[in-house]
PDB file of C-alpha atoms in Angstrom:
ATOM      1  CA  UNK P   1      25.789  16.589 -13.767  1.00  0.00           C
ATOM      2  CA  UNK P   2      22.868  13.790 -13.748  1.00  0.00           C
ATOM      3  CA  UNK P   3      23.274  10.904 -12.036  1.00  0.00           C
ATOM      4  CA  UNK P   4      22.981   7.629 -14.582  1.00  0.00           C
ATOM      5  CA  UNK P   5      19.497   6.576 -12.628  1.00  0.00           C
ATOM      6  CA  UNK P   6      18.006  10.406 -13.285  1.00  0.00           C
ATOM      7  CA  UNK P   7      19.374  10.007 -17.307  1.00  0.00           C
ATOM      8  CA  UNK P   8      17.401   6.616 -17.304  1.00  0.00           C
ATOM      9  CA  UNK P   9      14.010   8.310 -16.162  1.00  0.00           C
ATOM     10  CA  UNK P  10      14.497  11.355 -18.326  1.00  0.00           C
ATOM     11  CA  UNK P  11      14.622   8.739 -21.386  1.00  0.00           C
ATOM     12  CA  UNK P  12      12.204   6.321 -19.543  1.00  0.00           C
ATOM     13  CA  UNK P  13       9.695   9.840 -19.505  1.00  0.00           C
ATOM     14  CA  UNK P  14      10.694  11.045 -23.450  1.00  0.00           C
ATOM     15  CA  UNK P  15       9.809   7.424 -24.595  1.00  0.00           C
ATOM     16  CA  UNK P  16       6.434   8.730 -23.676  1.00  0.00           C
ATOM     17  CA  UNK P  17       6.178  12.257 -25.135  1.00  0.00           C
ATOM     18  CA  UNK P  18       3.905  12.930 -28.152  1.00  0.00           C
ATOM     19  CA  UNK P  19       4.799  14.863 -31.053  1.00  0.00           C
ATOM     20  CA  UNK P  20       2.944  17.707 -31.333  1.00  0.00           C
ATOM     21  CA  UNK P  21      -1.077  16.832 -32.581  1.00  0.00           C
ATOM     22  CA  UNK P  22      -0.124  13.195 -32.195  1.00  0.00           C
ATOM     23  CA  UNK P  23      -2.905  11.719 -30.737  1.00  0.00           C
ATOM     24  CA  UNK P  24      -4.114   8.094 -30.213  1.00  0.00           C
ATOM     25  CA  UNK P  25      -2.495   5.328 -28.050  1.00  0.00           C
ATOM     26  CA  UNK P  26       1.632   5.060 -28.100  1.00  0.00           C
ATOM     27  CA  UNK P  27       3.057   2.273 -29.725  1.00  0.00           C
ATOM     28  CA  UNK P  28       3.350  -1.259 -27.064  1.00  0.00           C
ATOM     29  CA  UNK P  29       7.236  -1.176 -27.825  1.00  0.00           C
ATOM     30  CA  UNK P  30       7.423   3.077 -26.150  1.00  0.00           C
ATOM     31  CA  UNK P  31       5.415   2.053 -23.567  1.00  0.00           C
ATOM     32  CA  UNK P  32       7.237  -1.125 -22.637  1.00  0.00           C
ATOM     33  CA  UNK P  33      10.758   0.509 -23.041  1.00  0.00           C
ATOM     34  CA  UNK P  34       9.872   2.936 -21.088  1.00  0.00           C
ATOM     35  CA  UNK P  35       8.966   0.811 -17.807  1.00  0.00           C
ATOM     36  CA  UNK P  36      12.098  -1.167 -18.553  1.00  0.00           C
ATOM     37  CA  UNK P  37      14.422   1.963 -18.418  1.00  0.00           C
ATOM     38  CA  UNK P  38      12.848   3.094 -15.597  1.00  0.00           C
ATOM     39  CA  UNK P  39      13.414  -0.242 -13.857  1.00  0.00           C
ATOM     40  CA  UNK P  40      17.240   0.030 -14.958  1.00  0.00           C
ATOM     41  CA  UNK P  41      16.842   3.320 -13.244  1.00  0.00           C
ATOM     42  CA  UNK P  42      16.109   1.948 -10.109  1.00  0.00           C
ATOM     43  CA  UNK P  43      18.501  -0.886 -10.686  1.00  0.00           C
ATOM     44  CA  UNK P  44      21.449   1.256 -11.151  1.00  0.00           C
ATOM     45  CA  UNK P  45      20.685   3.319  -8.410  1.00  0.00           C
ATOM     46  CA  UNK P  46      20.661   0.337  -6.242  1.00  0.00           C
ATOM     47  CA  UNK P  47      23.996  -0.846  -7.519  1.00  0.00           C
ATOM     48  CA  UNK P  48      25.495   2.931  -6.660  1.00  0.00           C
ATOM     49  CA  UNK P  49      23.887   2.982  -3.257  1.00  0.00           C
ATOM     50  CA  UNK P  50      25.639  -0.548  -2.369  1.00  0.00           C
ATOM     51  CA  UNK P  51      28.730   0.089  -3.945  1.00  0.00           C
ATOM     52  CA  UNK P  52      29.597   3.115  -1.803  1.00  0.00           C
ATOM     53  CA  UNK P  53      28.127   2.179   1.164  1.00  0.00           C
ATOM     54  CA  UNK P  54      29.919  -0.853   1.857  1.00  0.00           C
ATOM     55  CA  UNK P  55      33.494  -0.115  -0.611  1.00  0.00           C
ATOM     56  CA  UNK P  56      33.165   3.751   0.234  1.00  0.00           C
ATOM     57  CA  UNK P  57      33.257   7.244  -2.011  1.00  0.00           C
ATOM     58  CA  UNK P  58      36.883   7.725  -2.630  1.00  0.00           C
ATOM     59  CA  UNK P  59      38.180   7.719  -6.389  1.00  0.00           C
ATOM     60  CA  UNK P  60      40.317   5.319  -5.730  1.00  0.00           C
ATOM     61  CA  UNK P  61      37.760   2.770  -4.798  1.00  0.00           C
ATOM     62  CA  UNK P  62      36.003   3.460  -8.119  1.00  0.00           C
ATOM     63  CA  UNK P  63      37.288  -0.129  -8.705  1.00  0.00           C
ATOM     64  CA  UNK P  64      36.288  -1.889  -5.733  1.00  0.00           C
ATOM     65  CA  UNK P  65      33.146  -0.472  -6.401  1.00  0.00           C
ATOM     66  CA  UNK P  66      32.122  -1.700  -9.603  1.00  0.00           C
ATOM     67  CA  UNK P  67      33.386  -5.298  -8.620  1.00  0.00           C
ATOM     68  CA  UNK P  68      31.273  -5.339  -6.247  1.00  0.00           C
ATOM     69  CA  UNK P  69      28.526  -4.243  -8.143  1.00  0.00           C
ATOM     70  CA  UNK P  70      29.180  -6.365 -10.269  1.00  0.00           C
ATOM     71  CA  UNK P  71      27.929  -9.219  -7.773  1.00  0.00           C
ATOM     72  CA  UNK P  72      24.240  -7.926  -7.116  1.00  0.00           C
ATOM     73  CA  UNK P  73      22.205 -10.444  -8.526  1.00  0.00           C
ATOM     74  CA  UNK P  74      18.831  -9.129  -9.708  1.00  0.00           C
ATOM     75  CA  UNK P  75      17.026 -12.242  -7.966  1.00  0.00           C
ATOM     76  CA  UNK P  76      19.455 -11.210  -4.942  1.00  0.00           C
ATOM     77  CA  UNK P  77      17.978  -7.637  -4.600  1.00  0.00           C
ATOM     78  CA  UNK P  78      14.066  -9.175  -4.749  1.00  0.00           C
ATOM     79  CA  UNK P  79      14.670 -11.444  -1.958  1.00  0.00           C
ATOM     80  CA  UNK P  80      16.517  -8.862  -0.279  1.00  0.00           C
ATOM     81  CA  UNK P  81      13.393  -6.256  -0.742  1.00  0.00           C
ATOM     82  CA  UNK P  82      10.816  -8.412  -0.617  1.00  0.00           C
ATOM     83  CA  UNK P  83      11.634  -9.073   3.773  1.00  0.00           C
ATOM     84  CA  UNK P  84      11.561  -5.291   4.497  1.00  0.00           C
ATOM     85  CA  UNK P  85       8.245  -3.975   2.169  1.00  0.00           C
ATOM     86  CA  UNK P  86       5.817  -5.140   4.742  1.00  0.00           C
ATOM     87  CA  UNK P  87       4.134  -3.553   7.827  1.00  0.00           C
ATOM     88  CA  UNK P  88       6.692  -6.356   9.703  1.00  0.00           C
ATOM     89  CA  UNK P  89      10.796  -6.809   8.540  1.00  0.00           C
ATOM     90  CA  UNK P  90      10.605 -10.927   7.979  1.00  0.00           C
ATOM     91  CA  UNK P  91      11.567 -12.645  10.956  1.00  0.00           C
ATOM     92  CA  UNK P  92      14.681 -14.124   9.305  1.00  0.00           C
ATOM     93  CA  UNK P  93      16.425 -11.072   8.926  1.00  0.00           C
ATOM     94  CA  UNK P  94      14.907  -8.890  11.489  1.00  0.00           C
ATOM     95  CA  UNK P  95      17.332  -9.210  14.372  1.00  0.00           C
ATOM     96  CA  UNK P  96      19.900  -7.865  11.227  1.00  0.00           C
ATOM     97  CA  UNK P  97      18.753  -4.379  11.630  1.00  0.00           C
ATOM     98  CA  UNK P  98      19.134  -3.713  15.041  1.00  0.00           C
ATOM     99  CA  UNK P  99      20.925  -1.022  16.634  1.00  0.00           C
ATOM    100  CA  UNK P 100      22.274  -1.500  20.426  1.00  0.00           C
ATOM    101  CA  UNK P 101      19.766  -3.325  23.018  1.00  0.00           C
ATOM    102  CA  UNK P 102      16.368  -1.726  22.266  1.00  0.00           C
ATOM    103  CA  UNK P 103      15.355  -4.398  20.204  1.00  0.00           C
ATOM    104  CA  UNK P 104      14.985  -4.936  16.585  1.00  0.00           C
ATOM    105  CA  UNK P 105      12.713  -2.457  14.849  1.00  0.00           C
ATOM    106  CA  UNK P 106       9.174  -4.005  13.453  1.00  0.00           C
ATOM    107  CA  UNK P 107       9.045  -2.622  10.130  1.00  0.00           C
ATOM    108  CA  UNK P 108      11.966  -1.017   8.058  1.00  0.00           C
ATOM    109  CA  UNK P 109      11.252   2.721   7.717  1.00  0.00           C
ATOM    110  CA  UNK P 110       8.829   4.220   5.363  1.00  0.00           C
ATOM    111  CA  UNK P 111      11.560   5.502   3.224  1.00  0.00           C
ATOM    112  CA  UNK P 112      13.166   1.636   2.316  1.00  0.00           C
ATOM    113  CA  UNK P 113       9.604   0.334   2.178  1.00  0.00           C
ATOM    114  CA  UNK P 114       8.367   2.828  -0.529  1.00  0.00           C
ATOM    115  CA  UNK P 115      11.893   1.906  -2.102  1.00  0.00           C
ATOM    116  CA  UNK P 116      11.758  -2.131  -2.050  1.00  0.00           C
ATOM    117  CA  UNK P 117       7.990  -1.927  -2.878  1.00  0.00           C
ATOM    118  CA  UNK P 118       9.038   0.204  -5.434  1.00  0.00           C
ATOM    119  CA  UNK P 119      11.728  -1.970  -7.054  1.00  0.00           C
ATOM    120  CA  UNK P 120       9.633  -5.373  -6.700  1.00  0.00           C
ATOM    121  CA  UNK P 121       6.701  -3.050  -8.746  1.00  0.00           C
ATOM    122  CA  UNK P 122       9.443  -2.120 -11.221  1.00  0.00           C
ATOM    123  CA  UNK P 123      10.912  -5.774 -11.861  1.00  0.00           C
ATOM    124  CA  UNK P 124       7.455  -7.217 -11.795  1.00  0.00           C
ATOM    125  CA  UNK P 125       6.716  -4.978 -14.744  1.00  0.00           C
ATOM    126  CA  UNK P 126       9.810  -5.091 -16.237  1.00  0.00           C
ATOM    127  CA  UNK P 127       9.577  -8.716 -16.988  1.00  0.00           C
ATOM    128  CA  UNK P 128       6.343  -8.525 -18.552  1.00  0.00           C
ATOM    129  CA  UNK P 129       7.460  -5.531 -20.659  1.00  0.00           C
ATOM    130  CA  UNK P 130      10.815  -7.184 -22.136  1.00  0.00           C
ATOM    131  CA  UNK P 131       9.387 -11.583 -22.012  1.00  0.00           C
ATOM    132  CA  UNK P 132       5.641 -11.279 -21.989  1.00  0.00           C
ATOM    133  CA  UNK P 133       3.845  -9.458 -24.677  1.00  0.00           C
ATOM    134  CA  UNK P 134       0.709 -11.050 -23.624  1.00  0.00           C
ATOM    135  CA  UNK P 135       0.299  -9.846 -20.304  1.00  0.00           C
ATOM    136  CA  UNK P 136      -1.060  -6.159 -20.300  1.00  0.00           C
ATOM    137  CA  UNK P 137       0.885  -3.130 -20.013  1.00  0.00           C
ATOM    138  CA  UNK P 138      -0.774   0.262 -20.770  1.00  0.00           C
ATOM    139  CA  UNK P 139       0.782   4.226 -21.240  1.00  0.00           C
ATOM    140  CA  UNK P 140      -0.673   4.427 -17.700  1.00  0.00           C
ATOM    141  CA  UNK P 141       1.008   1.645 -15.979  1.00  0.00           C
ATOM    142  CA  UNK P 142       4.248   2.933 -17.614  1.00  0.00           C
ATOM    143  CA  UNK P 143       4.037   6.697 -16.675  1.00  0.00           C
ATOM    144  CA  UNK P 144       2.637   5.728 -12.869  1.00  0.00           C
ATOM    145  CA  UNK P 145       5.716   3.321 -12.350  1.00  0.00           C
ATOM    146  CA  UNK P 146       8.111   6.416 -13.378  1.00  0.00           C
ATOM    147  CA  UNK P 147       6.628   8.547 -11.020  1.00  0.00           C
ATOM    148  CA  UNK P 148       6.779   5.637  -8.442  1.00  0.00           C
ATOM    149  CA  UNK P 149      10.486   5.101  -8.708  1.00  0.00           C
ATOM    150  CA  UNK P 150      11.283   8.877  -9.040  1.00  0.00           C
ATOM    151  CA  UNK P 151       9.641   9.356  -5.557  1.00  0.00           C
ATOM    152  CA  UNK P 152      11.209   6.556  -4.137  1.00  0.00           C
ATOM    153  CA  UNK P 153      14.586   7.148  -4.638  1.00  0.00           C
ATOM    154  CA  UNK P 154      14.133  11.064  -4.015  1.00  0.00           C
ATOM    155  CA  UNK P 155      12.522   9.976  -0.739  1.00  0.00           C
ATOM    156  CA  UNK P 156      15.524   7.377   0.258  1.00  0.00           C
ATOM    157  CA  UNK P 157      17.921  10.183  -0.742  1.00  0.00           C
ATOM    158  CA  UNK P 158      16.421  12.444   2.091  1.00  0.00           C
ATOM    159  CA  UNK P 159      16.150  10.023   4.668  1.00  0.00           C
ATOM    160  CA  UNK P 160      19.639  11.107   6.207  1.00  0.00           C
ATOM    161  CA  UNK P 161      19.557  10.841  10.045  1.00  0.00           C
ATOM    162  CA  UNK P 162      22.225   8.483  11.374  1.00  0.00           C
ATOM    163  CA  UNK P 163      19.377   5.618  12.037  1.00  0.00           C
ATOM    164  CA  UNK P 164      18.753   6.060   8.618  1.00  0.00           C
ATOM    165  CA  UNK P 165      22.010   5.874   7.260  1.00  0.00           C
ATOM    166  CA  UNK P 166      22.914   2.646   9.354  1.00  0.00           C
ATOM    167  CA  UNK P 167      19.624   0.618   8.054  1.00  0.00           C
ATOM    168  CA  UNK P 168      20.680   1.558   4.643  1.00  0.00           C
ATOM    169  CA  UNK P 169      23.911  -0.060   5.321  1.00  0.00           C
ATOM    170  CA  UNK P 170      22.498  -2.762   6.554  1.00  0.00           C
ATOM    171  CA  UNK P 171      19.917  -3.324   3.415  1.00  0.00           C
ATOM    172  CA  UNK P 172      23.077  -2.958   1.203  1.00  0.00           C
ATOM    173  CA  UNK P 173      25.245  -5.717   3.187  1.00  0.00           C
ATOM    174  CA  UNK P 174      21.711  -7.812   3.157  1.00  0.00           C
ATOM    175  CA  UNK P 175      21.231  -7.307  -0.816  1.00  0.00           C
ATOM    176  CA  UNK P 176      24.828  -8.113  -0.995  1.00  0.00           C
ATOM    177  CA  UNK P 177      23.869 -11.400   0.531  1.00  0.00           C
ATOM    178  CA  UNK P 178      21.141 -12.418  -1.480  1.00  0.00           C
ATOM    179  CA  UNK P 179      18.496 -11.235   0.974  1.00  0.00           C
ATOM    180  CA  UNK P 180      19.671 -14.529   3.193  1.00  0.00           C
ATOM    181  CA  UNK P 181      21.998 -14.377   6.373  1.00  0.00           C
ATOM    182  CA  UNK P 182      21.658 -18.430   6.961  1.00  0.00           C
ATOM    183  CA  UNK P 183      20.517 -21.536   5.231  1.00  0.00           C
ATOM    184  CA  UNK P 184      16.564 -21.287   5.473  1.00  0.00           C
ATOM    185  CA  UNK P 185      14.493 -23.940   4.849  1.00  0.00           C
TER     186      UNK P 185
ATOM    187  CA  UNK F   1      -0.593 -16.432   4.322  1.00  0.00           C
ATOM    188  CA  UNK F   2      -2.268 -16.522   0.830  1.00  0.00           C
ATOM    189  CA  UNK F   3      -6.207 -16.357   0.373  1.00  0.00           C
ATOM    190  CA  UNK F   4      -8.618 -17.550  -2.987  1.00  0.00           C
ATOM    191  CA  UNK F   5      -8.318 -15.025  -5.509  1.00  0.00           C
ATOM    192  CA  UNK F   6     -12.227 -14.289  -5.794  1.00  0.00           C
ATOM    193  CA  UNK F   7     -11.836 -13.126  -1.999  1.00  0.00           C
ATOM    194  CA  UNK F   8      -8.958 -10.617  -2.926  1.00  0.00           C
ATOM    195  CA  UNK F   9     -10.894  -9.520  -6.054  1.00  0.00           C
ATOM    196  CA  UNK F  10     -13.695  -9.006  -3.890  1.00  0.00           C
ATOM    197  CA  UNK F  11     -12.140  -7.016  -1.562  1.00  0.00           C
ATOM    198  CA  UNK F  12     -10.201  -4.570  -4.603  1.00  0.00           C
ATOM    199  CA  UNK F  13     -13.191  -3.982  -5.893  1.00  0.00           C
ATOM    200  CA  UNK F  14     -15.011  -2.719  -2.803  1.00  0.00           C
ATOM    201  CA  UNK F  15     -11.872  -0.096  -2.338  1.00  0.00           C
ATOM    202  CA  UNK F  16     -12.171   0.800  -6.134  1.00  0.00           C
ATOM    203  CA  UNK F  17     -15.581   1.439  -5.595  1.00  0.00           C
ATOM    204  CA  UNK F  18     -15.420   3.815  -2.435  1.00  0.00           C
ATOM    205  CA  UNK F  19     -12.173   5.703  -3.983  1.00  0.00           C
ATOM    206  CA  UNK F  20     -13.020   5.816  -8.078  1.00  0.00           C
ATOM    207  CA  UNK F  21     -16.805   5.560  -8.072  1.00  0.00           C
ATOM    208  CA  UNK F  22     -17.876   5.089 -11.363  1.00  0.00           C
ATOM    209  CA  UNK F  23     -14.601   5.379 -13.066  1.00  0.00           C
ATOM    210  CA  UNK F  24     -13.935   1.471 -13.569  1.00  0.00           C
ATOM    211  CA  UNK F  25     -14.798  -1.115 -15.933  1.00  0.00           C
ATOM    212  CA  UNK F  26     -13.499  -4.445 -14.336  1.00  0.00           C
ATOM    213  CA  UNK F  27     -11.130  -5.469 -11.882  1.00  0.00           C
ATOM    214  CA  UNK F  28      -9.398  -8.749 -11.997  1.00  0.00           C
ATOM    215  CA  UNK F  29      -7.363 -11.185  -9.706  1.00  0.00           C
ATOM    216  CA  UNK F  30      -5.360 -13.948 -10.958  1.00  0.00           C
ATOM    217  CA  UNK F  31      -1.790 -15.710  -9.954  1.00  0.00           C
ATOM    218  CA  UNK F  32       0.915 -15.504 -12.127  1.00  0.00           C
ATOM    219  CA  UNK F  33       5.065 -16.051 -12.115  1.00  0.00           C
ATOM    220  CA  UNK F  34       7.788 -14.356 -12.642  1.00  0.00           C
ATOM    221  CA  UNK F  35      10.915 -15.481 -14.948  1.00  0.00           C
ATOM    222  CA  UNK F  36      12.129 -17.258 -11.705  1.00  0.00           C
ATOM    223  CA  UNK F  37       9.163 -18.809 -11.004  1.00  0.00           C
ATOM    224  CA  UNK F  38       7.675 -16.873  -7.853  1.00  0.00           C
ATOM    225  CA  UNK F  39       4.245 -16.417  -7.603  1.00  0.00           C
ATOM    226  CA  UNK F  40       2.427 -12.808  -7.615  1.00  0.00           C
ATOM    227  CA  UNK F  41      -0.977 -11.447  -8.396  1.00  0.00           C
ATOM    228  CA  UNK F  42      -2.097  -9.739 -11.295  1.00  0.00           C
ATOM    229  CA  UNK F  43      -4.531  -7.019 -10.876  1.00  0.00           C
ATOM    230  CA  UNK F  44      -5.814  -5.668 -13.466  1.00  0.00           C
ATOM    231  CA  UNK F  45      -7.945  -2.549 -13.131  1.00  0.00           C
ATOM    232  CA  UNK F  46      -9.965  -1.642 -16.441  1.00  0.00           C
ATOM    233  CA  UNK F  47     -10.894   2.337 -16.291  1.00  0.00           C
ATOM    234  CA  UNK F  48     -13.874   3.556 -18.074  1.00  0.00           C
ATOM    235  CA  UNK F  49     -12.468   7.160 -18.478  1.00  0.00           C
ATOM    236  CA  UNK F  50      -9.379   8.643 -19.126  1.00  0.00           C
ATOM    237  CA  UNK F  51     -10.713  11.613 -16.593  1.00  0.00           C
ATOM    238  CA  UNK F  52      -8.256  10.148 -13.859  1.00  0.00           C
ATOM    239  CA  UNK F  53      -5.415  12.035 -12.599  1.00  0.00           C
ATOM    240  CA  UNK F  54      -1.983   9.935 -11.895  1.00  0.00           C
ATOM    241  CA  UNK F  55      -2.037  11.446  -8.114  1.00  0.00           C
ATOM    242  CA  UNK F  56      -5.414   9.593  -7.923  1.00  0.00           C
ATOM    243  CA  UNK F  57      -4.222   6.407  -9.583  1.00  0.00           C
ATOM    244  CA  UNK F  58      -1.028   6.288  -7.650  1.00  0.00           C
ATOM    245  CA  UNK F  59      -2.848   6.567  -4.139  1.00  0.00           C
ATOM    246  CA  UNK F  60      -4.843   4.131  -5.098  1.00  0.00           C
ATOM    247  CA  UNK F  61      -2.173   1.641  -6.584  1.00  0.00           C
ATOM    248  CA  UNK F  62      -0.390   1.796  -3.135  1.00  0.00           C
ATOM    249  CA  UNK F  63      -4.098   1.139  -1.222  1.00  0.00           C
ATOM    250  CA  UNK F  64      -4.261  -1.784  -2.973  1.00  0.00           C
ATOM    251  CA  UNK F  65      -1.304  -3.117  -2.474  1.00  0.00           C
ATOM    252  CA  UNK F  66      -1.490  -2.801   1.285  1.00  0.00           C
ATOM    253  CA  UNK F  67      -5.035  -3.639   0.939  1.00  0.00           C
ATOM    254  CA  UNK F  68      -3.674  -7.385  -0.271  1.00  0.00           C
ATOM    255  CA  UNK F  69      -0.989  -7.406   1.712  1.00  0.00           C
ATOM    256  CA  UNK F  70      -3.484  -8.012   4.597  1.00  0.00           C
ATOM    257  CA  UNK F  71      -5.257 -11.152   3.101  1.00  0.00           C
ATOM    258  CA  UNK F  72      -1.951 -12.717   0.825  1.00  0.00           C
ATOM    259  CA  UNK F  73       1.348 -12.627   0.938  1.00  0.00           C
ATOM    260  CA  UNK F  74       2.407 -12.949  -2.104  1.00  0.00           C
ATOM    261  CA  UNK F  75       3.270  -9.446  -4.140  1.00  0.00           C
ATOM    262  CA  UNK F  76       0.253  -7.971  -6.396  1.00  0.00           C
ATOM    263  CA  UNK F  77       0.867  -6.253  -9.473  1.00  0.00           C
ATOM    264  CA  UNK F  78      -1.502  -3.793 -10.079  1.00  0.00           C
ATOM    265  CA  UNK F  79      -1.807  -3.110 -14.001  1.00  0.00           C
ATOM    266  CA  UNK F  80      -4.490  -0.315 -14.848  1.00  0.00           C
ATOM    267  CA  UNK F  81      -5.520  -0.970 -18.697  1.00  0.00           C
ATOM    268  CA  UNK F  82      -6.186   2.454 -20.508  1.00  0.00           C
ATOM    269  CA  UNK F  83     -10.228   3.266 -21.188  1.00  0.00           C
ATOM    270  CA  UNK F  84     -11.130   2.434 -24.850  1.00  0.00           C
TER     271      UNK F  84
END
């Protein structure tokens, strides 16, 4: 059975089909549906990552689960994102990801920063496509982002060595914070 | 870190130009906000042909964010607007 995030980009990707001999540009509303449901895509599969990783996979903890997905904040999983998509993890939350006394790691690996620059793509878009009908948005922009979240979550779903594992658990506690682990200025 | 918006447009269009010679219009830099009023940077990329493969475009989406991420912080954007 599909999970709800690979439903959401099969109808993100059918919001851009053609009918046969159709030809000519697709109408602004397809094209800005479409990067919104692939931003919900990316969204839910955020919410399911979190939800399991911190309340666990057991069916009785499908509750627990959605309550606490129920408190990701889409503002909360931007701030989260944006201090691990760089070449450096922001110095505020760096020392979060550590593991034993090597240090904590420079940058977050590959897989979460395809995945947060991925999401803060998404959003970015997203909020043009649904508030802004003046800002551009093309068939292009809306078939590249699909792709772009697609790989990104197929990419974080490999990335299964234990290091791996325990940064994702850390990213989920940090989005569950907001992105902030003390009062910054 | 953030850096004068002709300097990053300057720079985007120099790695257009080595990776899609030929293939684009116009490239543009501006800030904008968000709906909770962070600032990003629009880039928008006009192509002059449709003859552009999405492996191409997505390669170069991702060079140009990293290529901005060297001169400004804040998050850019990148919208490619369809040739006519």
């Amino acid at each position: 059975m599909a999970s709800y995030d690979e439903e959401l980009l099969e109808a993100a990707r059918r919001l851009l089909l053609r009918r046969a001999g159709q030809r000519g540009r697709l109408p602004g509303a397809r094209v800005r549906r479409s990067i919104s449901t692939t931003y919900y895509a990316l969204f839910h599969f955020l919410l399911e990552e979190l939800s399991t990783r911190i309340a666990g996979t057991g069916n009785d903890l499908r509750i627990r689960r959605r309550i606490l997905a129920r408190t990701v904040t889409h503002k909360g999983l931007r701030t989260a994102l944006d201090k691990i998509r760089g070449a450096q993890i922001n110095d505020s939350v760096r020392g979060f990801f550590q593991i034993g006394i090597a240090g904590p790691p420079t940058a977050a690996p590959l897989f979460a920063q395809n995945l947060a620059r991925a999401f803060i793509d998404a959003q970015t878009k997203r909020e043009s496509a649904d508030y802004d009908l003046n800002e551009p948005l093309s068939e292009t922009d809306a078939r590249l982002l699909r792709l772009r979240v697609r790989r990104a979550i197929r990419t974080w779903r490999a990335a299964s060595e234990p290091e791996d594992r325990d940064f994702k658990r850390a990213l989920s506690i940090l989005i569950l914070l907001k992105g902030q682990l003390r009062q910054e200025a | 870190m953030t850096a004068e918006p002709e300097k990053i447009q300057a720079a985007v269009s120099s790695l257009i130009k080595r990776r899609l010679p030929k293939r684009v219009d116009s490239v543009s830099v501006e800030p904008a906000e968000n709906e909770e009023g962070d600032e990003y940077l629009l880039v928008t990329v006009r192509l002059s042909t449709a003859d552009v493969d999405d492996e191409a475009l997505e390669r170069l989406l991702e060079d140009i964010e990293s290529e901005v991420a060297g001169l400004d912080e804040r998050y850019p954007s990148v919208r490619f607007l369809d040739a006519a």
